[in-house]
XYZ file of C-alpha atoms in Angstrom:
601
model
C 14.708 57.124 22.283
C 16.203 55.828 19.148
C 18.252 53.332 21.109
C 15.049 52.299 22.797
C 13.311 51.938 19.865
C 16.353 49.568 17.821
C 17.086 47.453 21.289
C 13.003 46.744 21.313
C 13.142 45.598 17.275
C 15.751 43.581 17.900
C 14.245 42.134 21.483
C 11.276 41.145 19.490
C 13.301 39.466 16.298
C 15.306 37.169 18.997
C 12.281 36.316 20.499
C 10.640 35.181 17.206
C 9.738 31.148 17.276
C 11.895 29.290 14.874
C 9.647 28.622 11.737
C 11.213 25.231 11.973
C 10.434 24.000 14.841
C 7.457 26.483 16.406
C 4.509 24.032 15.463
C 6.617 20.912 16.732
C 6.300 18.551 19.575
C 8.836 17.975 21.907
C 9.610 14.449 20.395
C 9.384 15.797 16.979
C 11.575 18.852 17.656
C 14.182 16.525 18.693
C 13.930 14.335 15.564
C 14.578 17.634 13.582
C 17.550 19.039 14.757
C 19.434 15.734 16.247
C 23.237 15.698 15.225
C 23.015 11.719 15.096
C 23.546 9.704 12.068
C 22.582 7.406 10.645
C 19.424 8.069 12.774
C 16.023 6.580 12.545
C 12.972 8.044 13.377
C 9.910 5.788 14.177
C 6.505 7.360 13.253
C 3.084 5.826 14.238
C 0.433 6.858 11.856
C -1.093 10.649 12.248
C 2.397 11.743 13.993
C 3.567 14.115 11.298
C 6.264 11.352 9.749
C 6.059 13.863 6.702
C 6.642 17.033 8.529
C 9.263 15.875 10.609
C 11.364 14.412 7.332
C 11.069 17.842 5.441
C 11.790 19.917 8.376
C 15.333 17.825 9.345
C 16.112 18.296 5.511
C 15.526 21.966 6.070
C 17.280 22.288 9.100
C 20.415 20.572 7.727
C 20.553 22.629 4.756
C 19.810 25.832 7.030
C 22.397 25.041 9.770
C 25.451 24.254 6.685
C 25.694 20.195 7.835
C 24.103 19.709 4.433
C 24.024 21.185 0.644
C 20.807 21.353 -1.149
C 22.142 20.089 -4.495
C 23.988 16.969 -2.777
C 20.412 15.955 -0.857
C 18.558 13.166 -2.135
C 14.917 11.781 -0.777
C 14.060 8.792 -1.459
C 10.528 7.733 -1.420
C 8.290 5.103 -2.576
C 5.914 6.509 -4.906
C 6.368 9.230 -7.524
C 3.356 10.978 -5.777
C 4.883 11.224 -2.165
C 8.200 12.517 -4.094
C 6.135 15.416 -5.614
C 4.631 16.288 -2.517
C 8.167 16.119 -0.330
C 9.709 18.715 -3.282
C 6.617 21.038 -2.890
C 7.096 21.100 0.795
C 10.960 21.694 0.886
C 9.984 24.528 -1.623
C 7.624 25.860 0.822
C 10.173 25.999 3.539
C 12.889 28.394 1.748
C 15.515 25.614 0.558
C 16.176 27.206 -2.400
C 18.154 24.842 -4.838
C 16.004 21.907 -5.229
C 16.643 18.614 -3.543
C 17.099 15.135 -5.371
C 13.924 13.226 -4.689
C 12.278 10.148 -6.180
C 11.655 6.368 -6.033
C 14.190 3.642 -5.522
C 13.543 2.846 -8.989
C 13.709 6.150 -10.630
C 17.068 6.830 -8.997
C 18.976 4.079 -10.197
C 17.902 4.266 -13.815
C 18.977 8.046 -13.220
C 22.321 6.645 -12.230
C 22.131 4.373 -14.967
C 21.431 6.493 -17.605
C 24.286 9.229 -16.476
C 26.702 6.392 -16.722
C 25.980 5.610 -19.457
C 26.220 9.302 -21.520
C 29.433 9.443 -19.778
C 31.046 6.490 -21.347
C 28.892 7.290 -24.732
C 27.172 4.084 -24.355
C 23.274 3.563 -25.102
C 21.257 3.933 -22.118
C 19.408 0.925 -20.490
C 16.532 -0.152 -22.384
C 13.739 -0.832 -20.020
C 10.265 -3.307 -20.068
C 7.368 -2.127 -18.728
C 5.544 -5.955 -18.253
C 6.840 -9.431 -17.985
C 4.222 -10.598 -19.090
C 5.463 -9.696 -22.719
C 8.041 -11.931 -21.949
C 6.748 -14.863 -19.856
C 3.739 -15.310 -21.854
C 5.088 -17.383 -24.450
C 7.294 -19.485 -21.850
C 4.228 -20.599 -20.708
C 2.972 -21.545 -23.954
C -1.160 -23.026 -23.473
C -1.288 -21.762 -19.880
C -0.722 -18.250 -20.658
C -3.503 -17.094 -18.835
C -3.670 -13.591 -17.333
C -3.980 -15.053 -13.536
C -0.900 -17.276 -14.638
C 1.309 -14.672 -16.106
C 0.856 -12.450 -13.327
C 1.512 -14.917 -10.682
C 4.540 -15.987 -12.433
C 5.611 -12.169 -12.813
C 4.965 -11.843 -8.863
C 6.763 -14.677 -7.793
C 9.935 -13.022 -9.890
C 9.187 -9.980 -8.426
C 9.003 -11.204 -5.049
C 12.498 -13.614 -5.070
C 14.315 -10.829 -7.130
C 13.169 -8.344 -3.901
C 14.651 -10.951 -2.003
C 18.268 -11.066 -3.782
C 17.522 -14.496 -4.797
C 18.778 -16.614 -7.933
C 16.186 -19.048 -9.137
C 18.303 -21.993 -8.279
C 17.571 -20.480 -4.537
C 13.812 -20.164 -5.140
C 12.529 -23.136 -4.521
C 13.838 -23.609 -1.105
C 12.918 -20.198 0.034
C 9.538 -20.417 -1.083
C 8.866 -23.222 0.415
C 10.015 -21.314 3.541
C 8.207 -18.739 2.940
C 5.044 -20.767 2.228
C 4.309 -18.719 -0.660
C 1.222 -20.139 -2.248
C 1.448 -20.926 -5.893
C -0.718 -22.509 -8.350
C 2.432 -23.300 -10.872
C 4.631 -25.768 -8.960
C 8.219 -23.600 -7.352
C 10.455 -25.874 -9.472
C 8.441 -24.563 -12.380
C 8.981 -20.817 -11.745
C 12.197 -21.687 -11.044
C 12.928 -22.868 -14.601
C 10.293 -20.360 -16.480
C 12.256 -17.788 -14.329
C 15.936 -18.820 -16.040
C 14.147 -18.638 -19.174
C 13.258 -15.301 -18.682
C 16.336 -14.055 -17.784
C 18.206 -15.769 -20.582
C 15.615 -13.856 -22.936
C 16.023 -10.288 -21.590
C 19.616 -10.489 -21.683
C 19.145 -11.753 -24.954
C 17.379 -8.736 -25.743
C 19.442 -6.298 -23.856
C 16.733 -5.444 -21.589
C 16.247 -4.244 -18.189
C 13.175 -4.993 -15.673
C 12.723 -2.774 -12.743
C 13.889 -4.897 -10.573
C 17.381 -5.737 -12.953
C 17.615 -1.378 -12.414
C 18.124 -1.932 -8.432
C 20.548 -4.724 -9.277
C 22.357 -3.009 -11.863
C 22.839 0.333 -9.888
C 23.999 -1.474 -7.014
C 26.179 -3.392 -9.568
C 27.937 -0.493 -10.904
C 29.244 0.961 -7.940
C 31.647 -1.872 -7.549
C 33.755 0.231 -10.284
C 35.595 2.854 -8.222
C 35.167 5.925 -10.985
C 31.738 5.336 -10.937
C 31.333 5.000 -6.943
C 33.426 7.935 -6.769
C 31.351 10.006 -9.264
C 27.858 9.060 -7.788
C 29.381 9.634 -4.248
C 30.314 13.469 -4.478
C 26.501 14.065 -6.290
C 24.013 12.124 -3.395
C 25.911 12.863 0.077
C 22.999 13.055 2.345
C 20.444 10.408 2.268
C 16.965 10.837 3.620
C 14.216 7.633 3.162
C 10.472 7.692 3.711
C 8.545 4.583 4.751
C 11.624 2.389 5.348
C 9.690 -0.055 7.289
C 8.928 -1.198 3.093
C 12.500 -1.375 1.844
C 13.480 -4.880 0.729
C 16.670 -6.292 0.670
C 17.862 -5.498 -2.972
C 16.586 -1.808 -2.075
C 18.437 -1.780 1.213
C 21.901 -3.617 -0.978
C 21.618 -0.609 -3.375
C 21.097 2.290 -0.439
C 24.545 0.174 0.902
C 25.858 1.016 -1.977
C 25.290 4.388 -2.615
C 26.538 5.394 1.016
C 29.904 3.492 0.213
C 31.192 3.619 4.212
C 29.255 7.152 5.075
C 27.179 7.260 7.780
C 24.814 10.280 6.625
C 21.340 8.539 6.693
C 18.167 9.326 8.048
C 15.535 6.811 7.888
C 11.545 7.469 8.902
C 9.326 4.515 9.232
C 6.742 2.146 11.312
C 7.076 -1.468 11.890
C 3.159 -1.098 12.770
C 2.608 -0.305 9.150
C 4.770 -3.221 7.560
C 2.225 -4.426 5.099
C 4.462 -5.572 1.920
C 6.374 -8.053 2.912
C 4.156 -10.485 0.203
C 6.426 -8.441 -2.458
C 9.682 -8.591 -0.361
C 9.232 -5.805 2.019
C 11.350 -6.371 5.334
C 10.639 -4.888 8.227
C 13.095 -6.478 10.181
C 15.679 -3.813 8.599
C 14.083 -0.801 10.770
C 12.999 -3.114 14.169
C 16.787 -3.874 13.894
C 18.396 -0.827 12.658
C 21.220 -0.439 15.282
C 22.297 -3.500 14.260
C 22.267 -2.990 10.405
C 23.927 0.694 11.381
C 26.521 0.141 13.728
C 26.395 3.427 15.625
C 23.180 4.858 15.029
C 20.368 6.264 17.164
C 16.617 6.092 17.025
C 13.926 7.975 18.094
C 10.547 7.810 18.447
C 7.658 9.988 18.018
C 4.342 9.029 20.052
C 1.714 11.121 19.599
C -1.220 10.808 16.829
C -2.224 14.051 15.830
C -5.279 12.785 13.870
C -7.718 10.491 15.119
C -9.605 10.695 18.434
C -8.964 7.742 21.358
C -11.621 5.554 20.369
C -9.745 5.038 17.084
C -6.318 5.156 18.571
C -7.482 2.169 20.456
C -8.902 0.352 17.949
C -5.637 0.534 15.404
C -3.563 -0.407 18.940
C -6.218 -3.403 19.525
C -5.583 -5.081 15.990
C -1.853 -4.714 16.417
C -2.063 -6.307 20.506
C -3.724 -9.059 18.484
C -0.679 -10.279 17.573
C 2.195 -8.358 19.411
C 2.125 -8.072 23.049
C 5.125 -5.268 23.125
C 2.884 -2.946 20.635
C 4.121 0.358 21.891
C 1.501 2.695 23.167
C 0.415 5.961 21.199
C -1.628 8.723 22.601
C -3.396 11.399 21.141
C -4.749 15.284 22.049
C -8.036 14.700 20.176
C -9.786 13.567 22.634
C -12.921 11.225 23.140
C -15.279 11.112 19.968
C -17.731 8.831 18.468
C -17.903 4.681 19.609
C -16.845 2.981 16.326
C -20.213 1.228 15.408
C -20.043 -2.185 14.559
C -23.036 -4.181 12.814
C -23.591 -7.498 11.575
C -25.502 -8.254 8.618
C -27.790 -10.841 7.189
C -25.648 -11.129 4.026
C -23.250 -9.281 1.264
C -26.371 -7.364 -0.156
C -27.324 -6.271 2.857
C -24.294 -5.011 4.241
C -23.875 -2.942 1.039
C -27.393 -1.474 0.619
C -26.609 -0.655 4.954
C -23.442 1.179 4.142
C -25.270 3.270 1.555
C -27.820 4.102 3.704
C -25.738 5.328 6.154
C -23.461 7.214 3.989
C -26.443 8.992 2.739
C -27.205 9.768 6.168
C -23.973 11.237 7.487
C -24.397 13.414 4.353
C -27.983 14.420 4.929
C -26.352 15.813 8.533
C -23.945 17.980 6.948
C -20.942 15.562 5.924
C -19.384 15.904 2.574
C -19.037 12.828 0.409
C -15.049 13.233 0.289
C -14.972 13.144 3.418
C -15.747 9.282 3.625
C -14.287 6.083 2.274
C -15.008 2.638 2.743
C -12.141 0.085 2.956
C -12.161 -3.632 2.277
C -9.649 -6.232 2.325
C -9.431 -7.153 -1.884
C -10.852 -5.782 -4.721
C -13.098 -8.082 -5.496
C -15.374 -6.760 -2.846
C -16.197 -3.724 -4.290
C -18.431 -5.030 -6.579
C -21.440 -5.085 -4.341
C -20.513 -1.973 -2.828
C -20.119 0.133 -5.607
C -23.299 -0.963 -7.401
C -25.426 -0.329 -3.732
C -23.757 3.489 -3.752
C -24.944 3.438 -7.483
C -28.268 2.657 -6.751
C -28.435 5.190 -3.934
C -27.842 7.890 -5.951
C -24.346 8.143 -4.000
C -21.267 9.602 -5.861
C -18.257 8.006 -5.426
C -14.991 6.601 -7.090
C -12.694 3.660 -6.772
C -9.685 4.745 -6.300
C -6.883 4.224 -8.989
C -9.782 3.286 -10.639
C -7.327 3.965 -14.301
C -4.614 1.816 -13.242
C -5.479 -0.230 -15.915
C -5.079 2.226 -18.329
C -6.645 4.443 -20.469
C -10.713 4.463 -20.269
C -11.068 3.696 -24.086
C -8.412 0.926 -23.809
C -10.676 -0.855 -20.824
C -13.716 -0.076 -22.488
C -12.851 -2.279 -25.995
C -11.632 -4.796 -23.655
C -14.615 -5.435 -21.780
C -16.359 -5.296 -25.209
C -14.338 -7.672 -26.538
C -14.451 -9.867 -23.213
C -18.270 -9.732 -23.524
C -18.376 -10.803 -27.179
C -16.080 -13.762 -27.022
C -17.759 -14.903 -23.921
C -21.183 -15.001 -25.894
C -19.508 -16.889 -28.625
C -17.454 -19.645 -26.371
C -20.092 -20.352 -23.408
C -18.309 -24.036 -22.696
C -15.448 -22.512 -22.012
C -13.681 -21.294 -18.718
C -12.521 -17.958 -17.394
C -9.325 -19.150 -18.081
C -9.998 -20.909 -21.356
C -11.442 -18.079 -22.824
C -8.930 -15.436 -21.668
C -6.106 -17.451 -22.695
C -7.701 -17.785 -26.275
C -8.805 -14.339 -26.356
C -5.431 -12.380 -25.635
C -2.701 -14.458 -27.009
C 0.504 -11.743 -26.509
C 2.968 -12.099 -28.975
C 6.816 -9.977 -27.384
C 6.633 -8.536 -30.614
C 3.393 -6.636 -30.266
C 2.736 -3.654 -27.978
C -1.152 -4.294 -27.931
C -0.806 -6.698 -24.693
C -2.874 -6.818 -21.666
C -2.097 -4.303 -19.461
C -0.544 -5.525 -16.055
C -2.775 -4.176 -14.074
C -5.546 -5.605 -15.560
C -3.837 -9.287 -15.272
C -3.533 -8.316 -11.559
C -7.412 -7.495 -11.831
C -7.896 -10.265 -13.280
C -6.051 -12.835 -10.741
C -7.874 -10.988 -7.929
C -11.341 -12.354 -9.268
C -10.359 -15.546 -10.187
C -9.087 -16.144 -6.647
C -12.409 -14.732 -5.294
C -15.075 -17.037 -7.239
C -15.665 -20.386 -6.838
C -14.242 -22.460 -9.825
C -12.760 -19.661 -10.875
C -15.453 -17.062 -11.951
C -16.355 -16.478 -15.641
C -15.642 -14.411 -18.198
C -18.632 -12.662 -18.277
C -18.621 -12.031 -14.295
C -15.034 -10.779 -14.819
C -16.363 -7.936 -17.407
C -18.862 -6.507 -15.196
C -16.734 -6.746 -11.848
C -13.845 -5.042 -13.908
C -15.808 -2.517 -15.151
C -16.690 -1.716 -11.800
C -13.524 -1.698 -10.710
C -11.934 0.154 -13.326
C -14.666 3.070 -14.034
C -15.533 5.909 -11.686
C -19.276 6.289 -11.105
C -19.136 9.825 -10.846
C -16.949 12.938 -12.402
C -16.451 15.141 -9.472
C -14.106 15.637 -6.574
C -16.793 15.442 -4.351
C -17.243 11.706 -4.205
C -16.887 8.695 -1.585
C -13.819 6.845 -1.919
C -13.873 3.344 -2.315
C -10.264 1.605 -1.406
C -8.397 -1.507 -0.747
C -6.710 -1.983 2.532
C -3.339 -1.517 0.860
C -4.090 1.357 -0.888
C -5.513 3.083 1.601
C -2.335 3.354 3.222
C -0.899 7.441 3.760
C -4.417 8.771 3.185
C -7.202 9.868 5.879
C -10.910 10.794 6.120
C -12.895 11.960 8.900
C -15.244 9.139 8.202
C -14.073 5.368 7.522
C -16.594 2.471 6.927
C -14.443 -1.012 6.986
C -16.405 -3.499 5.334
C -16.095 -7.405 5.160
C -14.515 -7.667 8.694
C -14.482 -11.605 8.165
C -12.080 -14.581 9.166
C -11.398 -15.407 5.410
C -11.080 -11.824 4.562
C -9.471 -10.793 8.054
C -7.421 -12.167 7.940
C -6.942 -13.357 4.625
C -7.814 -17.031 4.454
C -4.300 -17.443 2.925
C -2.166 -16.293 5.895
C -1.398 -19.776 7.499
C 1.631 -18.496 9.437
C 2.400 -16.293 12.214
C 4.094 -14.138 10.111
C 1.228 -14.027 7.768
C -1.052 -13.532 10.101
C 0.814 -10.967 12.013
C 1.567 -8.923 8.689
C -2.619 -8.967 8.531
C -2.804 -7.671 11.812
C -0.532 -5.014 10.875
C -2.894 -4.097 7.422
C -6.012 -3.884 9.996
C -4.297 -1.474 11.904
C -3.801 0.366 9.296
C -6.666 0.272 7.547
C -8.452 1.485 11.044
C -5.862 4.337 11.390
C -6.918 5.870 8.651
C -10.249 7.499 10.581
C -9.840 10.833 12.101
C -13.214 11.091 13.129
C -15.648 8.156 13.391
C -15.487 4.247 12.382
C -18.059 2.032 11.075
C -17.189 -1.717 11.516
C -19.696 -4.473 9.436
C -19.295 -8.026 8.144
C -21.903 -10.601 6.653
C -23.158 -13.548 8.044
C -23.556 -15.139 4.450
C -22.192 -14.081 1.119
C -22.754 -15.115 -2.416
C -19.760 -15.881 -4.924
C -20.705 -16.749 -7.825
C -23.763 -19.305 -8.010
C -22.727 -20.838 -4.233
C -23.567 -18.925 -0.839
C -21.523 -19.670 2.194
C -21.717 -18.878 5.652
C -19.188 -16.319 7.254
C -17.831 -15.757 10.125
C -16.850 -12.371 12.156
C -13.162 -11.573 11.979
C -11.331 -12.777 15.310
C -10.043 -9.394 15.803
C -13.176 -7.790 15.659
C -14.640 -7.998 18.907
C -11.313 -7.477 20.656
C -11.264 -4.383 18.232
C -14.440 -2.809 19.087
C -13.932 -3.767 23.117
C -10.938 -1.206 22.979
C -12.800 1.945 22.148
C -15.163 2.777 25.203
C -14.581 6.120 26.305
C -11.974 7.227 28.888
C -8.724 8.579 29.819
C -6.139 7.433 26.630
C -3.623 5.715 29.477
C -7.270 3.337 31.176
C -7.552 0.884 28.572
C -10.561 -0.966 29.555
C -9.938 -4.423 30.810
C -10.026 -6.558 27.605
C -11.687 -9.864 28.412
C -14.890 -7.514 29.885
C -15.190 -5.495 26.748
C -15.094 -8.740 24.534
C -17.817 -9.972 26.482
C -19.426 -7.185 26.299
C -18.946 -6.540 23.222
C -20.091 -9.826 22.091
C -23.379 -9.116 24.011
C -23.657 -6.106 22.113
C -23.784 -7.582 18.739
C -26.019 -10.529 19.590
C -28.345 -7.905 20.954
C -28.837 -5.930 17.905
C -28.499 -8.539 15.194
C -30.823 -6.919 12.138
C -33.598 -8.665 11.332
C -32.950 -10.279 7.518
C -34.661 -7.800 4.549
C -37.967 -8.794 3.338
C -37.586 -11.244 -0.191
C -38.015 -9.117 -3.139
C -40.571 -11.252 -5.903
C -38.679 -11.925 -9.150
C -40.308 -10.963 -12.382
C -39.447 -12.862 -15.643
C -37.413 -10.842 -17.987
């Protein structure tokens, strides 16, 4: 009986799943424990990218091909780093893994070097703008400094000198207000003044890390530390990033990679894409794998993301999904801007009158400088909700005496321009650490580029304000968020708004690549549903004092003609469903709101 009863126990222990792998598809199962390296794995939105990565980094440690302390993750954000650590905890690792940004790594390498040789460690700037502000003397603008600090940011991404700038912008068609030659020299000025000052950007960290490795001791030191590589979203790595990854590998081959082509959406700040589409040329040797199925969103949506990428890529693999058929994504077209925004907050009042929560739905658009209108309709409506980052541009009292002091000078200067005035008001001297905070220049470019002549100053204070406050001071709130920013996160409910040629794409992408990187952003701005999608543009909208008439997105119909209900492998026949679709919207065009009278103030 006693043998019985040990050669059951032990029966049932061998039969025990693997924790590893139990809740694993067969694709993703095969992503985890693969012996291949370098290997990539390619991971459509909702197909457990995140699970996958933590679970090979598990595995390897478990099975002995790798060593905890010589692991290193390296992610994009500081936030995705946190949450990688906190799952690797979760899964019985034990030591803790290296894991953090491109950036954050090499000025980690930077600074070790440095305490070994008893040297002073790197001495980093936070903005350009402290810098390139004065090279541009009168023009110092905000919406100037910033696109000057992009256009760095961009050709340094790009492992460009200036002296190659100016022919690879113009190849680029990047479009520029100051003229390329001009960056070009304001660019060598910069440069000559931070080594001047012994500084560092964040870009100079990536080039210096790289940099460093040339000296054998230091390769050699660096080497035996990070020996297994792991990187998230690779499809985002840019050139100088991929030159320092070369670097740290030296001529090992232990690299896994986890990305999607589908959601290349930074190539406008040097992301390249073409490193992952290509990757078995880049790594001699290496395998890739795919994982297929999207775990999150029902068919309709799965169409809808495929639709916007077919838009532009015939060979857009197919993804399918276990969820099932759910809700038609509802498209409507309204009157105008106002319209659209007081519709959406109707609605969103309505799913929550049903039972949804107010977390549980977002509403995406294109730029920031659209969620003006929306955020004041949700306002109105009694409907909480935040933008999100809404304190990117600092702390709340900092904004709040800017705006004040925005508003003032604008009452005392009324002939002036946006960019007069904000060029008079904030004059940064390097020497000073009360500067405008990037984010706000970015803010600040963003609304000039979306008004007519510019904006003004005053238009800029309220639309920041908006921008940059949150509306309410709970968890439970609707999420307002930017196409971009929108990407890694998911709701049940999604409400794209502003689904306009001019918006969608952006009236600025005069190329194929352009337009095919917008493309790309729609699908994954529509991915980001698990649940239902609400579609809208405007027929007219207001900027500024001039209204202009609008026209839908050219995606649009094709997007919503993907999602009838059926069987995920019987896409409907496209040409029918943009008819049909098309009939559809003409049909139920909404009658325009009643005028409202005026009353003197």
């Amino acid at each position: 009986m006693l043998l019985e009863s040990v050669s059951s126990r032990v029966g049932s222990v061998a039969a025990m799943p693997d924790p590893l792998l139990a809740d694993l598809d067969d694709s993703q199962r095969a992503a985890v424990t693969s012996g291949a390296a370098p290997l990539a794995i390619l991971a459509p939105a909702g197909s457990g990218k995140t699970r996958v990565l933590t679970r090979r980094i598990a595995w390897r440690i478990r099975d002995g091909s790798a060593t905890a302390r010589h692991v290193v993750a390296v992610t994009f954000t500081r936030k995705a780093a946190a949450e990688l650590r906190t799952r690797l905890r979760a899964l019985g690792t034990g030591e803790p893994v290296v894991a953090g940004t491109f950036h954050a790594l090499a000025l980690d390498q930077l600074r070790r070097a440095a305490a070994d040789r008893g040297h002073h460690p790197p001495t980093v700037l936070d903005r350009k703008g402290r810098l390139l502000a004065p090279l541009l003397g009168r023009r110092a603008d905000p919406v100037t400094v910033s696109e000057l600090a992009a256009e760095i940011e961009w050709a340094k991404a790009r492992v460009l000198t200036p002296d190659e700038y100016v022919l690879a912008a113009d190849r680029a068609r990047r479009h520029t207000s100051l003229p390329a030659t001009e960056i070009a020299q304001r660019w060598s000025e910069y440069e000559r003044e931070t080594r001047r000052r012994g500084l560092l950007d964040f870009d100079d960290l990536l080039r210096a890390a790289a940099d460093a490795l040339a000296d054998d001791d230091a390769a050699a030191a660096l080497r035996f530390r990070l020996r297994h590589f792991f990187v998230d979203e690779f499809q985002d790595a840019s050139p100088l990033q991929l030159r320092l990854l070369r670097a740290w590998l030296g001529h090992r081959d232990d690299l896994c990679v986890v990305g999607d082509d589908a959601q290349a959406i930074y190539a406008f700040a040097g992301g390249d894409a073409g490193v992952l589409t290509t990757f078995t040329e880049v790594f001699p040797g290496s395998t890739v794998l795919r994982l297929s199925t999207n775990y999150r969103s029902t068919h309709q949506i799965v169409r809808a993301a495929h639709a916007a990428l077919a838009a532009v890529r015939h060979d857009a693999p197919a993804v399918t999904t276990p969820r099932g058929d759910g809700p038609i994504p509802r498209v409507v077209t309204y009157p105008d801007g106002d319209a659209e925004a007081r519709g959406v907050a109707e609605t969103i009042r309505a799913r929550a009158a049903s039972g949804a929560r107010w977390s549980e739905i977002a509403v995406l658009f294109r730029t920031n400088a659209q969620v003006g209108p929306i955020a004041d309709a949700l306002a109105r409506a009694a409907v909480p909700h935040r933008v999100r980052d809404a304190d990117r541009s600092g702390p709340a009292a900092a904004a709040r005496d800017l705006l004040r002091s925005l508003r003032e000078h604008a009452g005392a200067r009324p002939d002036r321009s946006f960019a007069e005035l904000v060029a008079e008001l904030v004059t940064p001297d390097p020497d000073e650490t009360d500067v405008v905070p990037r984010a706000l220049v970015d803010l600040a470019r963003e609304y000039a580029a979306s008004e007519p002549g510019g904006g003004t100053l005053a238009g800029f204070a309220s639309w920041l304000e908006l921008g940059t406050t949150d509306a309410t001071r709970t968890d439970d709130a609707v999420e307002l968020v930017t196409f971009h920013r929108a990407k890694g996160l998911e709701w049940p409910i999604v409400f794209l708004v502003g689904l306009e040629a001019g918006y969608v794409p952006i009236a600025h992408a005069d190329t194929p690549e352009a337009r095919a990187e917008e493309a790309r952003l729609l699908h994954v701005a529509l991915g980001r549903a698990s649940e239902e999608l609400h579609l809208s543009w405007a027929r007219r909208r207001t900027f500024g004092t001039r209204t202009s008439a609008r026209e839908e997105s050219p995606w649009l119909a094709r997007v919503a003609g993907a999602t009838m209900p059926g069987p995920a492998d019987r896409l409907p026949d496209p040409e029918r469903a943009l008819s049909a679709v098309r009939s559809t919207l003409a049909a139920h065009r909404p009658a325009p709101p009643p005028r409202r009278r005026r009353f003197p103030r």
